[in-house]
Amino acid sequence: MVVLLAALSLAGHLAMRITGPQRGLMLTGLLGALASSTAATLAISRRVREQAELVPVATAAILAACSIMFLRLLVVAALVQWTLLKGLALAFGVPGALLMLLAAVQWWRGEVSPDRIAAMDGAEPFGLAGILLFGGLLAASAVLVPLVVARAGSTGIYLLALVGGAGDVDPFALAVVHDLASARPGIDTELAIKALGLAGLSNTLVKAGIAMVVGGRRLGLQVAAGLALVGAVSAVALMV
């Protein structure tokens, strides 16, 4: 699983290098999110702090990065445990598609010509330290998920989803999917789908905070507005 995520990270990094630095913030969001949508959000927000006129396009790029996160998790989860595909298509596919639509609308309404926007360097692929950190988080999640389920049931796993998703959604998501694939007691498809959805929502809220703190109030409010709409849709999807 660590190798799978590292491969996705490397693919995103190489694609950024091959296409060159002049493709714009949108490309940064799309390709950077293959490695880490949180890192892409941070990089974009830093750029906006330097050039406030980029806020409309930066908003689109961050929304696109969030979209890629949902779609990436959908693909990875389906590859590990294909029975989740139907449920996650609603929990992840719907917000992912809606975020991409909002990103496209925001992009076309942008106040800055794409020709004037220089892309930042893409997120670096996972080095040894990154792989070890991810492996550690994955191992911790693998231990905590069944332990929390055994001790606290569904309530505990939902709380763990909110906390785990706030940091890095991938280790938690992979741990849940792995436990479901291994037929661990206490983990069923419905619980896994709701937990993964909560983790994704938690991580999305963190990105809104990053945009606000690092990129400034204007960027933060625009990103938060788009994410709030998607969050409401996701909440409804999780309750269906």
PDB file of N, CA and C in Angstrom, residues 96-187:
ATOM      1  N   GLY A  96     -16.196  14.722  -5.380  1.00  0.00           N
ATOM      2  CA  GLY A  96     -15.071  14.896  -6.295  1.00  0.00           C
ATOM      3  C   GLY A  96     -15.495  15.555  -7.591  1.00  0.00           C
ATOM      4  N   ALA A  97     -16.607  15.084  -8.152  1.00  0.00           N
ATOM      5  CA  ALA A  97     -17.108  15.654  -9.404  1.00  0.00           C
ATOM      6  C   ALA A  97     -17.599  17.087  -9.203  1.00  0.00           C
ATOM      7  N   LEU A  98     -18.288  17.331  -8.081  1.00  0.00           N
ATOM      8  CA  LEU A  98     -18.807  18.670  -7.811  1.00  0.00           C
ATOM      9  C   LEU A  98     -17.670  19.669  -7.601  1.00  0.00           C
ATOM     10  N   LEU A  99     -16.629  19.246  -6.897  1.00  0.00           N
ATOM     11  CA  LEU A  99     -15.471  20.118  -6.695  1.00  0.00           C
ATOM     12  C   LEU A  99     -14.801  20.472  -8.018  1.00  0.00           C
ATOM     13  N   MET A 100     -14.697  19.490  -8.911  1.00  0.00           N
ATOM     14  CA  MET A 100     -14.079  19.758 -10.206  1.00  0.00           C
ATOM     15  C   MET A 100     -14.932  20.727 -11.024  1.00  0.00           C
ATOM     16  N   LEU A 101     -16.258  20.590 -10.917  1.00  0.00           N
ATOM     17  CA  LEU A 101     -17.160  21.512 -11.612  1.00  0.00           C
ATOM     18  C   LEU A 101     -17.005  22.929 -11.063  1.00  0.00           C
ATOM     19  N   LEU A 102     -16.970  23.059  -9.743  1.00  0.00           N
ATOM     20  CA  LEU A 102     -16.781  24.369  -9.126  1.00  0.00           C
ATOM     21  C   LEU A 102     -15.429  24.967  -9.505  1.00  0.00           C
ATOM     22  N   ALA A 103     -14.408  24.112  -9.566  1.00  0.00           N
ATOM     23  CA  ALA A 103     -13.074  24.577  -9.956  1.00  0.00           C
ATOM     24  C   ALA A 103     -13.085  25.114 -11.382  1.00  0.00           C
ATOM     25  N   ALA A 104     -13.791  24.408 -12.276  1.00  0.00           N
ATOM     26  CA  ALA A 104     -13.866  24.845 -13.673  1.00  0.00           C
ATOM     27  C   ALA A 104     -14.583  26.190 -13.787  1.00  0.00           C
ATOM     28  N   VAL A 105     -15.693  26.335 -13.048  1.00  0.00           N
ATOM     29  CA  VAL A 105     -16.445  27.595 -13.080  1.00  0.00           C
ATOM     30  C   VAL A 105     -15.585  28.741 -12.549  1.00  0.00           C
ATOM     31  N   GLN A 106     -14.910  28.486 -11.424  1.00  0.00           N
ATOM     32  CA  GLN A 106     -14.056  29.519 -10.835  1.00  0.00           C
ATOM     33  C   GLN A 106     -12.900  29.879 -11.763  1.00  0.00           C
ATOM     34  N   TRP A 107     -12.371  28.875 -12.450  1.00  0.00           N
ATOM     35  CA  TRP A 107     -11.261  29.111 -13.383  1.00  0.00           C
ATOM     36  C   TRP A 107     -11.687  30.045 -14.511  1.00  0.00           C
ATOM     37  N   TRP A 108     -12.855  29.774 -15.105  1.00  0.00           N
ATOM     38  CA  TRP A 108     -13.316  30.592 -16.219  1.00  0.00           C
ATOM     39  C   TRP A 108     -13.724  31.989 -15.773  1.00  0.00           C
ATOM     40  N   ARG A 109     -14.057  32.141 -14.490  1.00  0.00           N
ATOM     41  CA  ARG A 109     -14.416  33.461 -13.962  1.00  0.00           C
ATOM     42  C   ARG A 109     -13.202  34.204 -13.410  1.00  0.00           C
ATOM     43  N   GLY A 110     -12.028  33.572 -13.493  1.00  0.00           N
ATOM     44  CA  GLY A 110     -10.817  34.151 -12.921  1.00  0.00           C
ATOM     45  C   GLY A 110     -10.511  35.525 -13.496  1.00  0.00           C
ATOM     46  N   GLU A 111      -9.965  36.386 -12.655  1.00  0.00           N
ATOM     47  CA  GLU A 111      -9.674  37.763 -13.054  1.00  0.00           C
ATOM     48  C   GLU A 111      -8.314  37.901 -13.723  1.00  0.00           C
ATOM     49  N   VAL A 112      -7.510  36.831 -13.718  1.00  0.00           N
ATOM     50  CA  VAL A 112      -6.154  36.900 -14.257  1.00  0.00           C
ATOM     51  C   VAL A 112      -6.033  35.967 -15.446  1.00  0.00           C
ATOM     52  N   SER A 113      -5.433  36.426 -16.514  1.00  0.00           N
ATOM     53  CA  SER A 113      -5.208  35.581 -17.683  1.00  0.00           C
ATOM     54  C   SER A 113      -4.257  34.445 -17.326  1.00  0.00           C
ATOM     55  N   PRO A 114      -4.568  33.213 -17.747  1.00  0.00           N
ATOM     56  CA  PRO A 114      -3.673  32.091 -17.460  1.00  0.00           C
ATOM     57  C   PRO A 114      -2.260  32.313 -17.983  1.00  0.00           C
ATOM     58  N   ASP A 115      -2.110  33.131 -19.033  1.00  0.00           N
ATOM     59  CA  ASP A 115      -0.776  33.366 -19.601  1.00  0.00           C
ATOM     60  C   ASP A 115       0.148  34.098 -18.628  1.00  0.00           C
ATOM     61  N   ARG A 116      -0.444  34.770 -17.641  1.00  0.00           N
ATOM     62  CA  ARG A 116       0.368  35.541 -16.706  1.00  0.00           C
ATOM     63  C   ARG A 116       0.724  34.749 -15.458  1.00  0.00           C
ATOM     64  N   ILE A 117       0.269  33.510 -15.387  1.00  0.00           N
ATOM     65  CA  ILE A 117       0.460  32.734 -14.165  1.00  0.00           C
ATOM     66  C   ILE A 117       1.560  31.721 -14.372  1.00  0.00           C
ATOM     67  N   ALA A 118       2.607  31.818 -13.599  1.00  0.00           N
ATOM     68  CA  ALA A 118       3.695  30.836 -13.655  1.00  0.00           C
ATOM     69  C   ALA A 118       3.466  29.782 -12.597  1.00  0.00           C
ATOM     70  N   ALA A 119       3.540  28.530 -12.996  1.00  0.00           N
ATOM     71  CA  ALA A 119       3.313  27.443 -12.042  1.00  0.00           C
ATOM     72  C   ALA A 119       4.498  27.294 -11.110  1.00  0.00           C
ATOM     73  N   MET A 120       4.213  26.840  -9.905  1.00  0.00           N
ATOM     74  CA  MET A 120       5.265  26.542  -8.946  1.00  0.00           C
ATOM     75  C   MET A 120       5.793  25.153  -9.208  1.00  0.00           C
ATOM     76  N   ASP A 121       6.904  24.821  -8.579  1.00  0.00           N
ATOM     77  CA  ASP A 121       7.412  23.465  -8.678  1.00  0.00           C
ATOM     78  C   ASP A 121       6.404  22.530  -8.062  1.00  0.00           C
ATOM     79  N   GLY A 122       6.253  21.352  -8.640  1.00  0.00           N
ATOM     80  CA  GLY A 122       5.338  20.366  -8.103  1.00  0.00           C
ATOM     81  C   GLY A 122       5.846  19.812  -6.795  1.00  0.00           C
ATOM     82  N   ALA A 123       4.934  19.211  -6.020  1.00  0.00           N
ATOM     83  CA  ALA A 123       5.337  18.596  -4.766  1.00  0.00           C
ATOM     84  C   ALA A 123       6.368  17.512  -5.045  1.00  0.00           C
ATOM     85  N   GLU A 124       7.427  17.507  -4.246  1.00  0.00           N
ATOM     86  CA  GLU A 124       8.464  16.507  -4.445  1.00  0.00           C
ATOM     87  C   GLU A 124       7.904  15.124  -4.148  1.00  0.00           C
ATOM     88  N   PRO A 125       8.358  14.109  -4.850  1.00  0.00           N
ATOM     89  CA  PRO A 125       7.878  12.767  -4.553  1.00  0.00           C
ATOM     90  C   PRO A 125       8.385  12.327  -3.198  1.00  0.00           C
ATOM     91  N   PHE A 126       7.740  11.310  -2.631  1.00  0.00           N
ATOM     92  CA  PHE A 126       8.154  10.811  -1.330  1.00  0.00           C
ATOM     93  C   PHE A 126       9.602  10.346  -1.364  1.00  0.00           C
ATOM     94  N   GLY A 127      10.447  10.922  -0.495  1.00  0.00           N
ATOM     95  CA  GLY A 127      11.778  10.383  -0.270  1.00  0.00           C
ATOM     96  C   GLY A 127      11.686   9.314   0.796  1.00  0.00           C
ATOM     97  N   LEU A 128      12.846   8.840   1.270  1.00  0.00           N
ATOM     98  CA  LEU A 128      12.852   7.796   2.288  1.00  0.00           C
ATOM     99  C   LEU A 128      12.144   8.259   3.552  1.00  0.00           C
ATOM    100  N   ALA A 129      12.395   9.519   3.948  1.00  0.00           N
ATOM    101  CA  ALA A 129      11.761  10.041   5.160  1.00  0.00           C
ATOM    102  C   ALA A 129      10.242  10.073   5.010  1.00  0.00           C
ATOM    103  N   GLY A 130       9.784  10.507   3.827  1.00  0.00           N
ATOM    104  CA  GLY A 130       8.347  10.561   3.591  1.00  0.00           C
ATOM    105  C   GLY A 130       7.710   9.185   3.605  1.00  0.00           C
ATOM    106  N   ILE A 131       8.394   8.211   2.989  1.00  0.00           N
ATOM    107  CA  ILE A 131       7.865   6.849   2.958  1.00  0.00           C
ATOM    108  C   ILE A 131       7.817   6.262   4.363  1.00  0.00           C
ATOM    109  N   LEU A 132       8.883   6.509   5.154  1.00  0.00           N
ATOM    110  CA  LEU A 132       8.909   5.999   6.523  1.00  0.00           C
ATOM    111  C   LEU A 132       7.818   6.644   7.373  1.00  0.00           C
ATOM    112  N   LEU A 133       7.612   7.961   7.183  1.00  0.00           N
ATOM    113  CA  LEU A 133       6.563   8.648   7.927  1.00  0.00           C
ATOM    114  C   LEU A 133       5.196   8.093   7.568  1.00  0.00           C
ATOM    115  N   PHE A 134       4.955   7.925   6.258  1.00  0.00           N
ATOM    116  CA  PHE A 134       3.669   7.381   5.836  1.00  0.00           C
ATOM    117  C   PHE A 134       3.491   5.965   6.363  1.00  0.00           C
ATOM    118  N   GLY A 135       4.571   5.157   6.292  1.00  0.00           N
ATOM    119  CA  GLY A 135       4.504   3.793   6.808  1.00  0.00           C
ATOM    120  C   GLY A 135       4.193   3.768   8.292  1.00  0.00           C
ATOM    121  N   GLY A 136       4.783   4.721   9.038  1.00  0.00           N
ATOM    122  CA  GLY A 136       4.497   4.799  10.464  1.00  0.00           C
ATOM    123  C   GLY A 136       3.051   5.158  10.740  1.00  0.00           C
ATOM    124  N   LEU A 137       2.532   6.131   9.979  1.00  0.00           N
ATOM    125  CA  LEU A 137       1.131   6.506  10.136  1.00  0.00           C
ATOM    126  C   LEU A 137       0.206   5.361   9.762  1.00  0.00           C
ATOM    127  N   LEU A 138       0.569   4.639   8.710  1.00  0.00           N
ATOM    128  CA  LEU A 138      -0.235   3.500   8.279  1.00  0.00           C
ATOM    129  C   LEU A 138      -0.230   2.409   9.340  1.00  0.00           C
ATOM    130  N   ALA A 139       0.952   2.140   9.916  1.00  0.00           N
ATOM    131  CA  ALA A 139       1.055   1.122  10.964  1.00  0.00           C
ATOM    132  C   ALA A 139       0.238   1.525  12.190  1.00  0.00           C
ATOM    133  N   ALA A 140       0.324   2.811  12.560  1.00  0.00           N
ATOM    134  CA  ALA A 140      -0.443   3.286  13.710  1.00  0.00           C
ATOM    135  C   ALA A 140      -1.940   3.157  13.460  1.00  0.00           C
ATOM    136  N   SER A 141      -2.368   3.509  12.252  1.00  0.00           N
ATOM    137  CA  SER A 141      -3.783   3.389  11.909  1.00  0.00           C
ATOM    138  C   SER A 141      -4.221   1.932  11.898  1.00  0.00           C
ATOM    139  N   ALA A 142      -3.343   1.048  11.397  1.00  0.00           N
ATOM    140  CA  ALA A 142      -3.669  -0.378  11.342  1.00  0.00           C
ATOM    141  C   ALA A 142      -3.881  -0.946  12.737  1.00  0.00           C
ATOM    142  N   VAL A 143      -3.155  -0.422  13.712  1.00  0.00           N
ATOM    143  CA  VAL A 143      -3.312  -0.876  15.098  1.00  0.00           C
ATOM    144  C   VAL A 143      -4.526  -0.221  15.752  1.00  0.00           C
ATOM    145  N   LEU A 144      -4.693   1.078  15.518  1.00  0.00           N
ATOM    146  CA  LEU A 144      -5.742   1.825  16.196  1.00  0.00           C
ATOM    147  C   LEU A 144      -7.140   1.488  15.696  1.00  0.00           C
ATOM    148  N   VAL A 145      -7.293   1.272  14.383  1.00  0.00           N
ATOM    149  CA  VAL A 145      -8.631   1.040  13.828  1.00  0.00           C
ATOM    150  C   VAL A 145      -9.311  -0.163  14.470  1.00  0.00           C
ATOM    151  N   PRO A 146      -8.715  -1.384  14.451  1.00  0.00           N
ATOM    152  CA  PRO A 146      -9.390  -2.515  15.088  1.00  0.00           C
ATOM    153  C   PRO A 146      -9.519  -2.355  16.595  1.00  0.00           C
ATOM    154  N   LEU A 147      -8.523  -1.691  17.228  1.00  0.00           N
ATOM    155  CA  LEU A 147      -8.574  -1.482  18.675  1.00  0.00           C
ATOM    156  C   LEU A 147      -9.733  -0.574  19.057  1.00  0.00           C
ATOM    157  N   VAL A 148      -9.888   0.513  18.315  1.00  0.00           N
ATOM    158  CA  VAL A 148     -10.973   1.454  18.592  1.00  0.00           C
ATOM    159  C   VAL A 148     -12.323   0.812  18.319  1.00  0.00           C
ATOM    160  N   VAL A 149     -12.417   0.033  17.246  1.00  0.00           N
ATOM    161  CA  VAL A 149     -13.669  -0.650  16.929  1.00  0.00           C
ATOM    162  C   VAL A 149     -14.053  -1.608  18.045  1.00  0.00           C
ATOM    163  N   ALA A 150     -13.064  -2.353  18.560  1.00  0.00           N
ATOM    164  CA  ALA A 150     -13.325  -3.327  19.620  1.00  0.00           C
ATOM    165  C   ALA A 150     -13.743  -2.646  20.921  1.00  0.00           C
ATOM    166  N   ARG A 151     -13.138  -1.499  21.209  1.00  0.00           N
ATOM    167  CA  ARG A 151     -13.397  -0.826  22.486  1.00  0.00           C
ATOM    168  C   ARG A 151     -14.584   0.128  22.427  1.00  0.00           C
ATOM    169  N   ALA A 152     -14.710   0.853  21.328  1.00  0.00           N
ATOM    170  CA  ALA A 152     -15.711   1.927  21.280  1.00  0.00           C
ATOM    171  C   ALA A 152     -16.724   1.774  20.160  1.00  0.00           C
ATOM    172  N   GLY A 153     -16.592   0.752  19.325  1.00  0.00           N
ATOM    173  CA  GLY A 153     -17.556   0.528  18.260  1.00  0.00           C
ATOM    174  C   GLY A 153     -17.522   1.603  17.192  1.00  0.00           C
ATOM    175  N   SER A 154     -18.673   1.818  16.564  1.00  0.00           N
ATOM    176  CA  SER A 154     -18.734   2.746  15.440  1.00  0.00           C
ATOM    177  C   SER A 154     -18.443   4.189  15.857  1.00  0.00           C
ATOM    178  N   THR A 155     -18.870   4.569  17.068  1.00  0.00           N
ATOM    179  CA  THR A 155     -18.610   5.938  17.531  1.00  0.00           C
ATOM    180  C   THR A 155     -17.117   6.221  17.583  1.00  0.00           C
ATOM    181  N   GLY A 156     -16.356   5.255  18.081  1.00  0.00           N
ATOM    182  CA  GLY A 156     -14.911   5.420  18.169  1.00  0.00           C
ATOM    183  C   GLY A 156     -14.254   5.542  16.812  1.00  0.00           C
ATOM    184  N   ILE A 157     -14.699   4.734  15.860  1.00  0.00           N
ATOM    185  CA  ILE A 157     -14.078   4.766  14.535  1.00  0.00           C
ATOM    186  C   ILE A 157     -14.413   6.073  13.822  1.00  0.00           C
ATOM    187  N   TYR A 158     -15.602   6.622  14.087  1.00  0.00           N
ATOM    188  CA  TYR A 158     -15.954   7.906  13.485  1.00  0.00           C
ATOM    189  C   TYR A 158     -15.086   9.027  14.052  1.00  0.00           C
ATOM    190  N   LEU A 159     -14.849   9.003  15.365  1.00  0.00           N
ATOM    191  CA  LEU A 159     -13.971  10.002  15.978  1.00  0.00           C
ATOM    192  C   LEU A 159     -12.548   9.867  15.451  1.00  0.00           C
ATOM    193  N   LEU A 160     -12.095   8.622  15.296  1.00  0.00           N
ATOM    194  CA  LEU A 160     -10.761   8.386  14.752  1.00  0.00           C
ATOM    195  C   LEU A 160     -10.672   8.890  13.314  1.00  0.00           C
ATOM    196  N   ALA A 161     -11.766   8.763  12.570  1.00  0.00           N
ATOM    197  CA  ALA A 161     -11.794   9.257  11.187  1.00  0.00           C
ATOM    198  C   ALA A 161     -11.612  10.768  11.150  1.00  0.00           C
ATOM    199  N   LEU A 162     -12.275  11.468  12.056  1.00  0.00           N
ATOM    200  CA  LEU A 162     -12.159  12.925  12.096  1.00  0.00           C
ATOM    201  C   LEU A 162     -10.745  13.363  12.459  1.00  0.00           C
ATOM    202  N   VAL A 163     -10.142  12.678  13.441  1.00  0.00           N
ATOM    203  CA  VAL A 163      -8.791  13.035  13.876  1.00  0.00           C
ATOM    204  C   VAL A 163      -7.762  12.621  12.828  1.00  0.00           C
ATOM    205  N   GLY A 164      -7.869  11.370  12.348  1.00  0.00           N
ATOM    206  CA  GLY A 164      -6.917  10.873  11.362  1.00  0.00           C
ATOM    207  C   GLY A 164      -6.989  11.620  10.051  1.00  0.00           C
ATOM    208  N   GLY A 165      -8.201  11.955   9.628  1.00  0.00           N
ATOM    209  CA  GLY A 165      -8.370  12.679   8.378  1.00  0.00           C
ATOM    210  C   GLY A 165      -7.819  14.086   8.431  1.00  0.00           C
ATOM    211  N   ALA A 166      -7.806  14.681   9.622  1.00  0.00           N
ATOM    212  CA  ALA A 166      -7.291  16.044   9.757  1.00  0.00           C
ATOM    213  C   ALA A 166      -5.803  16.107   9.465  1.00  0.00           C
ATOM    214  N   GLY A 167      -5.081  15.017   9.761  1.00  0.00           N
ATOM    215  CA  GLY A 167      -3.644  14.997   9.504  1.00  0.00           C
ATOM    216  C   GLY A 167      -3.323  14.545   8.093  1.00  0.00           C
ATOM    217  N   ASP A 168      -3.592  13.300   7.811  1.00  0.00           N
ATOM    218  CA  ASP A 168      -3.354  12.732   6.481  1.00  0.00           C
ATOM    219  C   ASP A 168      -4.369  11.624   6.277  1.00  0.00           C
ATOM    220  N   VAL A 169      -5.251  11.800   5.331  1.00  0.00           N
ATOM    221  CA  VAL A 169      -6.374  10.883   5.171  1.00  0.00           C
ATOM    222  C   VAL A 169      -5.951   9.522   4.634  1.00  0.00           C
ATOM    223  N   ASP A 170      -4.845   9.446   3.901  1.00  0.00           N
ATOM    224  CA  ASP A 170      -4.471   8.199   3.238  1.00  0.00           C
ATOM    225  C   ASP A 170      -4.162   7.045   4.189  1.00  0.00           C
ATOM    226  N   PRO A 171      -3.332   7.234   5.233  1.00  0.00           N
ATOM    227  CA  PRO A 171      -3.058   6.102   6.129  1.00  0.00           C
ATOM    228  C   PRO A 171      -4.315   5.552   6.790  1.00  0.00           C
ATOM    229  N   PHE A 172      -5.189   6.445   7.267  1.00  0.00           N
ATOM    230  CA  PHE A 172      -6.429   5.991   7.884  1.00  0.00           C
ATOM    231  C   PHE A 172      -7.298   5.250   6.882  1.00  0.00           C
ATOM    232  N   ALA A 173      -7.441   5.828   5.686  1.00  0.00           N
ATOM    233  CA  ALA A 173      -8.278   5.210   4.663  1.00  0.00           C
ATOM    234  C   ALA A 173      -7.771   3.822   4.287  1.00  0.00           C
ATOM    235  N   LEU A 174      -6.472   3.688   4.094  1.00  0.00           N
ATOM    236  CA  LEU A 174      -5.907   2.396   3.723  1.00  0.00           C
ATOM    237  C   LEU A 174      -6.046   1.378   4.846  1.00  0.00           C
ATOM    238  N   ALA A 175      -5.926   1.834   6.100  1.00  0.00           N
ATOM    239  CA  ALA A 175      -6.084   0.921   7.231  1.00  0.00           C
ATOM    240  C   ALA A 175      -7.510   0.388   7.300  1.00  0.00           C
ATOM    241  N   VAL A 176      -8.483   1.262   7.098  1.00  0.00           N
ATOM    242  CA  VAL A 176      -9.887   0.844   7.125  1.00  0.00           C
ATOM    243  C   VAL A 176     -10.186  -0.126   5.988  1.00  0.00           C
ATOM    244  N   VAL A 177      -9.723   0.202   4.798  1.00  0.00           N
ATOM    245  CA  VAL A 177      -9.963  -0.663   3.635  1.00  0.00           C
ATOM    246  C   VAL A 177      -9.293  -2.021   3.827  1.00  0.00           C
ATOM    247  N   HIS A 178      -8.080  -2.014   4.364  1.00  0.00           N
ATOM    248  CA  HIS A 178      -7.361  -3.272   4.595  1.00  0.00           C
ATOM    249  C   HIS A 178      -8.099  -4.137   5.609  1.00  0.00           C
ATOM    250  N   ASP A 179      -8.589  -3.529   6.693  1.00  0.00           N
ATOM    251  CA  ASP A 179      -9.322  -4.295   7.702  1.00  0.00           C
ATOM    252  C   ASP A 179     -10.612  -4.863   7.130  1.00  0.00           C
ATOM    253  N   LEU A 180     -11.258  -4.103   6.258  1.00  0.00           N
ATOM    254  CA  LEU A 180     -12.471  -4.607   5.621  1.00  0.00           C
ATOM    255  C   LEU A 180     -12.143  -5.773   4.707  1.00  0.00           C
ATOM    256  N   ALA A 181     -11.074  -5.639   3.927  1.00  0.00           N
ATOM    257  CA  ALA A 181     -10.665  -6.718   3.023  1.00  0.00           C
ATOM    258  C   ALA A 181     -10.248  -7.960   3.794  1.00  0.00           C
ATOM    259  N   SER A 182      -9.716  -7.771   5.003  1.00  0.00           N
ATOM    260  CA  SER A 182      -9.269  -8.900   5.827  1.00  0.00           C
ATOM    261  C   SER A 182     -10.392  -9.468   6.675  1.00  0.00           C
ATOM    262  N   ALA A 183     -11.597  -8.929   6.521  1.00  0.00           N
ATOM    263  CA  ALA A 183     -12.770  -9.398   7.266  1.00  0.00           C
ATOM    264  C   ALA A 183     -12.560  -9.279   8.774  1.00  0.00           C
ATOM    265  N   ARG A 184     -11.943  -8.180   9.209  1.00  0.00           N
ATOM    266  CA  ARG A 184     -11.757  -7.953  10.644  1.00  0.00           C
ATOM    267  C   ARG A 184     -13.116  -7.762  11.312  1.00  0.00           C
ATOM    268  N   PRO A 185     -13.305  -8.311  12.512  1.00  0.00           N
ATOM    269  CA  PRO A 185     -14.570  -8.143  13.233  1.00  0.00           C
ATOM    270  C   PRO A 185     -14.852  -6.668  13.516  1.00  0.00           C
ATOM    271  N   GLY A 186     -16.108  -6.276  13.359  1.00  0.00           N
ATOM    272  CA  GLY A 186     -16.507  -4.909  13.673  1.00  0.00           C
ATOM    273  C   GLY A 186     -16.438  -3.949  12.509  1.00  0.00           C
ATOM    274  N   ILE A 187     -15.781  -4.337  11.426  1.00  0.00           N
ATOM    275  CA  ILE A 187     -15.678  -3.467  10.248  1.00  0.00           C
ATOM    276  C   ILE A 187     -16.546  -4.039   9.137  1.00  0.00           C
TER     277      ILE A 187
END
